[in-house]
mmCIF file of C-alpha atoms and ligand atoms in Angstrom:
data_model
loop_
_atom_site.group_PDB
_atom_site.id
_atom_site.type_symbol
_atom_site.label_atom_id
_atom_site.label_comp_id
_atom_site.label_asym_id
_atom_site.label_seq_id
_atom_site.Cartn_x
_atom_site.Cartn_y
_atom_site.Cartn_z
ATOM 1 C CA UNK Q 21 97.552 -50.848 -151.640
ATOM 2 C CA UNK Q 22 93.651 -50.764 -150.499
ATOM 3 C CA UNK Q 23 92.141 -47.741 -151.765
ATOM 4 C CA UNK Q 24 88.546 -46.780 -150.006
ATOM 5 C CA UNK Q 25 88.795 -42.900 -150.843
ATOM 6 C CA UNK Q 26 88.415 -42.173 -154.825
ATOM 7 C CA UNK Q 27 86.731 -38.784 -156.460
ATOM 8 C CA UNK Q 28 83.422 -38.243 -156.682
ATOM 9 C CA UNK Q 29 82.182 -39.171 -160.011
ATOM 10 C CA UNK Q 30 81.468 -36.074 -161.242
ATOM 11 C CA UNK Q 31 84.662 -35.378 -160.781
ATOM 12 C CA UNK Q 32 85.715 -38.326 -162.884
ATOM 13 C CA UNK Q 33 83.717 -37.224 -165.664
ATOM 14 C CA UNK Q 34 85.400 -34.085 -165.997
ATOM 15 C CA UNK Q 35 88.638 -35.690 -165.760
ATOM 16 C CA UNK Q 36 87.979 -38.166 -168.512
ATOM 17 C CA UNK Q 37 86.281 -35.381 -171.054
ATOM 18 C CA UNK Q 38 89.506 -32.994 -170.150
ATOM 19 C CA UNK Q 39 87.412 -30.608 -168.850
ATOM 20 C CA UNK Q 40 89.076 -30.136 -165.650
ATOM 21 C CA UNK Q 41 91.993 -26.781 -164.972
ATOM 22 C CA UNK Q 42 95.621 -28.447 -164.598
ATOM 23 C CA UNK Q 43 95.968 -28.587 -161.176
ATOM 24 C CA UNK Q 44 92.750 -31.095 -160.748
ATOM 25 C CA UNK Q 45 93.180 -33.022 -164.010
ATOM 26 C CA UNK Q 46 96.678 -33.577 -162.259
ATOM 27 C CA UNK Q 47 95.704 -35.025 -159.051
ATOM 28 C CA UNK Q 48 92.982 -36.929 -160.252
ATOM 29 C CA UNK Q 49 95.110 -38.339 -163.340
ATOM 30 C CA UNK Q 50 97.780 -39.648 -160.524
ATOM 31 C CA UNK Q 51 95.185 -41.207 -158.222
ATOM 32 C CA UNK Q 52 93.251 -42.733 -161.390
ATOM 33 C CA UNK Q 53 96.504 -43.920 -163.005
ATOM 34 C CA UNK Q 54 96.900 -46.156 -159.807
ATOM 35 C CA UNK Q 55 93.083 -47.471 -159.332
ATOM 36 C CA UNK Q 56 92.013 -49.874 -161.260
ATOM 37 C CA UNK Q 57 88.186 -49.036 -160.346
ATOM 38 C CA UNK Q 58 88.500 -45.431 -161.218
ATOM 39 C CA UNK Q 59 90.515 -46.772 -164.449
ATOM 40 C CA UNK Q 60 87.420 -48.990 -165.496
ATOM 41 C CA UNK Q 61 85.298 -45.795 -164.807
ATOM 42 C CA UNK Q 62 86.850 -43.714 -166.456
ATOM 43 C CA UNK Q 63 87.385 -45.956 -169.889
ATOM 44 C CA UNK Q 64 83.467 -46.864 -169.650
ATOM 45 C CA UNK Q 65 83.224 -42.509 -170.137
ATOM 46 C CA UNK Q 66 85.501 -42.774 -173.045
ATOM 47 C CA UNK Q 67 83.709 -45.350 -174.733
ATOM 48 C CA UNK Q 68 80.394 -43.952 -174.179
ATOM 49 C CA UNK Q 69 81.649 -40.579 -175.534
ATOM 50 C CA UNK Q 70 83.624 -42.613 -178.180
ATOM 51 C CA UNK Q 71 79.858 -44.223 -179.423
ATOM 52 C CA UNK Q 72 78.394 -40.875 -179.055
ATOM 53 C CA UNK Q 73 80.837 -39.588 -181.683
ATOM 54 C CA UNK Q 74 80.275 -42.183 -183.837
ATOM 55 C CA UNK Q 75 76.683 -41.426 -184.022
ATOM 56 C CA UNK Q 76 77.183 -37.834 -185.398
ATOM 57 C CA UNK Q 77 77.053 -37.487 -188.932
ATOM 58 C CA UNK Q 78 80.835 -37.356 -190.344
ATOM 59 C CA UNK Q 79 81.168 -33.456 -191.393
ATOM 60 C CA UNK Q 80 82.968 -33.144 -194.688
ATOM 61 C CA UNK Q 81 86.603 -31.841 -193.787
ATOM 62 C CA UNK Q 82 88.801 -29.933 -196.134
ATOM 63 C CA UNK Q 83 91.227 -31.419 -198.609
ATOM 64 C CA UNK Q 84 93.798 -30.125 -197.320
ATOM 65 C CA UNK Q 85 93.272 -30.554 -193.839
ATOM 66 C CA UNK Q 86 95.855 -33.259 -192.931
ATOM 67 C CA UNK Q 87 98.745 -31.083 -194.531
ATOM 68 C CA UNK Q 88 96.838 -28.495 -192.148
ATOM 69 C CA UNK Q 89 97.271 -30.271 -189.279
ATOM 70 C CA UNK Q 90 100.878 -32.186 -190.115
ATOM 71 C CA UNK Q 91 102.465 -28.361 -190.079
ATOM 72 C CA UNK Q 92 100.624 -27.675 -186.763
ATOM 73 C CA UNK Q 93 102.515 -30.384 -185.303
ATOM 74 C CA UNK Q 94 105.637 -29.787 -186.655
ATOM 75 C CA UNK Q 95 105.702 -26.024 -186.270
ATOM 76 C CA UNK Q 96 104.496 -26.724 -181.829
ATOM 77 C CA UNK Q 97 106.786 -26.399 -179.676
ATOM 78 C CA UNK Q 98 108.956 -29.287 -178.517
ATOM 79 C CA UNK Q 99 107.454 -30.930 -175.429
ATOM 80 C CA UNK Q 100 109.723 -30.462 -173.015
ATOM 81 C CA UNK Q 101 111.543 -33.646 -171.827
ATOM 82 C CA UNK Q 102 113.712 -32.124 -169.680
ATOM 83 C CA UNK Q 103 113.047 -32.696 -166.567
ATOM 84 C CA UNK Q 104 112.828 -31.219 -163.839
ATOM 85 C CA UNK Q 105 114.958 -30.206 -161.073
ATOM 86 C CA UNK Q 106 113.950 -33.033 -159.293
ATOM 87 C CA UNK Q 107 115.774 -36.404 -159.963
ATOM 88 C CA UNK Q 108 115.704 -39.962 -158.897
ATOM 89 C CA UNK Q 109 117.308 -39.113 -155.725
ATOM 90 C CA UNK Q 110 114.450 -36.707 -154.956
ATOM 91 C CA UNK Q 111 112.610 -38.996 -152.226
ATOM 92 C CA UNK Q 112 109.375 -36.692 -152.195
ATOM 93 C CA UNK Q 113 108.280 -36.785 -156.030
ATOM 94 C CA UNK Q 114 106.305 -39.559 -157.275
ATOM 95 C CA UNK Q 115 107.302 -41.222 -161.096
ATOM 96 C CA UNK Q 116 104.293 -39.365 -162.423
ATOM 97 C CA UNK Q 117 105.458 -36.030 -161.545
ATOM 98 C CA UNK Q 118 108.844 -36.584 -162.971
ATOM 99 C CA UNK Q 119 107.649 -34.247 -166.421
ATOM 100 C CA UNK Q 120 107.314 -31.748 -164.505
ATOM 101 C CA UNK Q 121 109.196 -28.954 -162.718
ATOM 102 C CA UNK Q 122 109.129 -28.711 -158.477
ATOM 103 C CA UNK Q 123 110.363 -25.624 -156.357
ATOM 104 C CA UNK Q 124 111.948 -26.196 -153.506
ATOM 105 C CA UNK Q 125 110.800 -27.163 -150.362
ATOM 106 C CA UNK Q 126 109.253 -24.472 -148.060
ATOM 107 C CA UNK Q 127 108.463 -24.927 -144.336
ATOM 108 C CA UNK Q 128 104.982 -23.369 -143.845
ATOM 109 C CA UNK Q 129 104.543 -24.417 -139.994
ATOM 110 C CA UNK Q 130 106.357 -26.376 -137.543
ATOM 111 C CA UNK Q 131 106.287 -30.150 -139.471
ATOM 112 C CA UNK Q 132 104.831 -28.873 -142.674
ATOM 113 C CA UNK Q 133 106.742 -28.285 -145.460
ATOM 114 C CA UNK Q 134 105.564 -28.274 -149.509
ATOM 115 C CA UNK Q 135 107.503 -27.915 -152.427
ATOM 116 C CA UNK Q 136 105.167 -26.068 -155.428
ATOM 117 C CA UNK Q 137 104.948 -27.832 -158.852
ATOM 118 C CA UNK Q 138 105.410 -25.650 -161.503
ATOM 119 C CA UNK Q 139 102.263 -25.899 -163.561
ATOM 120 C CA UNK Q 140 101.784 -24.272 -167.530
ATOM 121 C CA UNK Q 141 99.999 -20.914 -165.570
ATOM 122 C CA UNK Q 142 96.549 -22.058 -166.887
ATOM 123 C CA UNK Q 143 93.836 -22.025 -164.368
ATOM 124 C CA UNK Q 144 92.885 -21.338 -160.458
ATOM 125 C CA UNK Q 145 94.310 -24.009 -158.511
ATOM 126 C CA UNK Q 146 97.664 -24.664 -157.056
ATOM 127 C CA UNK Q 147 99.706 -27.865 -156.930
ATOM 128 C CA UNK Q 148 101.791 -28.801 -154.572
ATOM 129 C CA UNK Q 149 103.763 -31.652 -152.476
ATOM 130 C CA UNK Q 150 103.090 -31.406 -149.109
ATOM 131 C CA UNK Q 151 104.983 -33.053 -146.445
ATOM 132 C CA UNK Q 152 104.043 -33.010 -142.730
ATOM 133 C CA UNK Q 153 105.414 -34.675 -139.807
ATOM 134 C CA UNK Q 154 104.142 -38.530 -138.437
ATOM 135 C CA UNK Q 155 102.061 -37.696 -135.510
ATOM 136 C CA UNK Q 156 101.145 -33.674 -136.090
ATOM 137 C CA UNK Q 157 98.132 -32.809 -135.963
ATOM 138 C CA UNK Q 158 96.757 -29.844 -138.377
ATOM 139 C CA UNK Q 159 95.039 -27.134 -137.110
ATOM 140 C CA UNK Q 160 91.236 -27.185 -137.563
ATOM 141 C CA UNK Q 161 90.660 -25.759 -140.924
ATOM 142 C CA UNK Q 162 88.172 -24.224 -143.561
ATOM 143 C CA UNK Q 163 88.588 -23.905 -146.703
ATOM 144 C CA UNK Q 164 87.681 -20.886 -148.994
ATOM 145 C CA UNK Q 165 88.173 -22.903 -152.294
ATOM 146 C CA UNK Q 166 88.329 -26.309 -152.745
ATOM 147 C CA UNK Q 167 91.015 -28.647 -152.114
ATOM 148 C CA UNK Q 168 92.036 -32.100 -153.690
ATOM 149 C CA UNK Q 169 94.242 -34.103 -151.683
ATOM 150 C CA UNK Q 170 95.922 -37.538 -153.167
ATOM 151 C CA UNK Q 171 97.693 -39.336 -150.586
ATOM 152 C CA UNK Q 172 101.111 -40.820 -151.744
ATOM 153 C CA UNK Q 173 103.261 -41.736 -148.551
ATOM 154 C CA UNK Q 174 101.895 -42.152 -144.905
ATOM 155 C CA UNK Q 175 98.017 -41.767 -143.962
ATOM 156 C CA UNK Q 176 95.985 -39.127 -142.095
ATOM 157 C CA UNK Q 177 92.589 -39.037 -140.685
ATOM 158 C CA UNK Q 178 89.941 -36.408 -140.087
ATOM 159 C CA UNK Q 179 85.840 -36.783 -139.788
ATOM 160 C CA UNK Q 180 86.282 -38.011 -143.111
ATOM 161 C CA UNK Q 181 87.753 -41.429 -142.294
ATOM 162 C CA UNK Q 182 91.443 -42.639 -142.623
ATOM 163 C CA UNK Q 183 93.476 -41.539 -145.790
ATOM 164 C CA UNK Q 184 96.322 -44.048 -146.422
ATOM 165 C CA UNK Q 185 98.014 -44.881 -149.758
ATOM 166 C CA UNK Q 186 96.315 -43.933 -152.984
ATOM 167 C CA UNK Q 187 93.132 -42.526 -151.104
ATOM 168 C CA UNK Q 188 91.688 -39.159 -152.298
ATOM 169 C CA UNK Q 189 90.075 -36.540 -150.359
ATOM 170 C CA UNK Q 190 88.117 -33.820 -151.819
ATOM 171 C CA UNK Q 191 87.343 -31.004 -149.605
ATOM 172 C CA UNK Q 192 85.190 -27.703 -150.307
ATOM 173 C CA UNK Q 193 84.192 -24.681 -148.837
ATOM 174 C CA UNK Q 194 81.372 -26.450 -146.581
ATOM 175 C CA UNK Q 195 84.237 -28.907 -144.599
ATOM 176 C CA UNK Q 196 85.765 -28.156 -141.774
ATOM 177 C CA UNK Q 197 88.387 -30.303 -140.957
ATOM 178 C CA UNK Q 198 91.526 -30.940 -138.487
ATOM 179 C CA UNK Q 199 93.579 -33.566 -140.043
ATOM 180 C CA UNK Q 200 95.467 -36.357 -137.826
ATOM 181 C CA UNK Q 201 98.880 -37.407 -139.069
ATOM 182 C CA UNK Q 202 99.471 -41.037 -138.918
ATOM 183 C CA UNK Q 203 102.329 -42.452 -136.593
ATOM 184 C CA UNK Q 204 103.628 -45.102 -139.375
ATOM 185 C CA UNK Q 205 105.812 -42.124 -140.977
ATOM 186 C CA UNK Q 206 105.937 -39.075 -142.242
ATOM 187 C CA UNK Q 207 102.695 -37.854 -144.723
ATOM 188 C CA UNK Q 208 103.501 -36.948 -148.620
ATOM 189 C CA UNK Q 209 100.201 -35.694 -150.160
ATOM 190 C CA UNK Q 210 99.723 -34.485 -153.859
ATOM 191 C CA UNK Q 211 97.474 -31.483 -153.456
ATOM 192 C CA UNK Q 212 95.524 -29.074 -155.661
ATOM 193 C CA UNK Q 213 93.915 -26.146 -153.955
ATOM 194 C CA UNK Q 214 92.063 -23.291 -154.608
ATOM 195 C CA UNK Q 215 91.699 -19.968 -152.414
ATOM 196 C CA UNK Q 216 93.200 -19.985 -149.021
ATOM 197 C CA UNK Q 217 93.382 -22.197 -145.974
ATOM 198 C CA UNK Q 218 91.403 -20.247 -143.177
ATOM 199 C CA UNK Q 219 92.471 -21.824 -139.437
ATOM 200 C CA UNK Q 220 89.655 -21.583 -136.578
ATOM 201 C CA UNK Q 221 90.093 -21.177 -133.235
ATOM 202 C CA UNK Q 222 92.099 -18.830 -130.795
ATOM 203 C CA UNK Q 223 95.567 -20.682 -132.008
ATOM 204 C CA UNK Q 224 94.418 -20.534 -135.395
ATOM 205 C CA UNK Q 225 94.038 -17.119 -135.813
ATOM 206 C CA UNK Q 226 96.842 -16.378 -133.905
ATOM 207 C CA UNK Q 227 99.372 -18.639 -136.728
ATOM 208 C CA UNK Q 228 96.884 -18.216 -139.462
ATOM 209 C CA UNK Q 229 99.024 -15.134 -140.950
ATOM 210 C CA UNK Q 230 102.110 -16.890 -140.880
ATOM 211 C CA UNK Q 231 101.125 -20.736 -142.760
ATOM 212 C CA UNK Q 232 100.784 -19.839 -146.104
ATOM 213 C CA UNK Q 233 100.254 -22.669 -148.660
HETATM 214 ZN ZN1 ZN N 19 89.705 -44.584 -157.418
#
């Protein structure tokens, strides 16, 4: 897998200090997890933050603030390891989305379908699988939020460049974009998005109402 698309590094930097809401610290976490370059960037953060730590001067803590913290853990609430609905069989979800819980699939247009992952409620942004069709082509598109996009089957292209396997695409409120789907097979994309989609053009506005993501 030859990944030319990664986050900005902004982005990065929020991912690696936790300071990104669910949905993003999601997508990003998937596509780093699977680049080795974003890896090494993203351990170089943790180190320098790691140093920076070390440099404060150690604040005395209370005596009894292990027993403190021991009866936090134990009195939080089992993580759930339950999965999900979705099990090995489940073609469209990636290993590391098996933790969590994904709806059902839901045709939005003609060759698009997504299937919402259930995230812990915390934040803005949406997640989602979204599936569309080898060969469709998207309708041109702004955004009114912003949208992360982690390609995990297939490939698309827009102005951008070509999305394939692993690539991330980070779109805002300033693109405008009309996504190609490639021929090779159908598209699975990991998506986090904020605010709406808003299609242009005659056709656009006419469908607009009815694709709701
Ligand atoms: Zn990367």
């Amino acid at each position: 897998m030859t990944i030319s698309h990664h986050p900005p590094e902004d982005l990065l930097a929020d991912f690696a200090a936790g300071k990104l809401e669910e949905a993003h610290q999601l997508v990003v976490g998937v596509h780093v997890a699977g680049c080795p370059r974003c890896t090494r960037f993203v351990q170089a953060i943790e180190q320098l933050a790691g140093a920076a730590l070390e440099d404060v001067a150690p604040v005395p803590i209370a005596t009894d603030a292990f027993d403190r913290v021991m009866s936090r853990i134990h009195e939080a609430p089992k993580e759930a390891v339950a999965p999900a609905l979705a099990s090995d069989t489940d073609d469209d979800v990636p290993p590391a989305l098996r933790k969590y819980r994904i709806g059902k699939r839901r045709r939005v247009a003609p060759g698009l379908s997504l299937r919402p992952i259930e995230l812990s409620g915390q934040g803005q942004a949406r997640a989602f699988l979204l599936r569309s069709a080898p060969g469709s082509r998207m309708l041109e598109h702004t955004h009114t939020g912003t949208e992360l996009t982690l390609v995990l089957e297939g490939s698309f292209s827009h102005e951008g460049g070509h999305f394939g396997p692993g690539d991330f695409d980070y779109g805002d409120d300033e693109v405008e974009h009309r996504p190609i789907v490639g021929n090779e097979g159908p598209c699975l994309c990991l998506v986090a998005m904020t605010g709406d989609l808003r299609m242009n053009g005659f056709l656009g506005r006419l469908i607009g109402p009815f694709v709701r993501l």
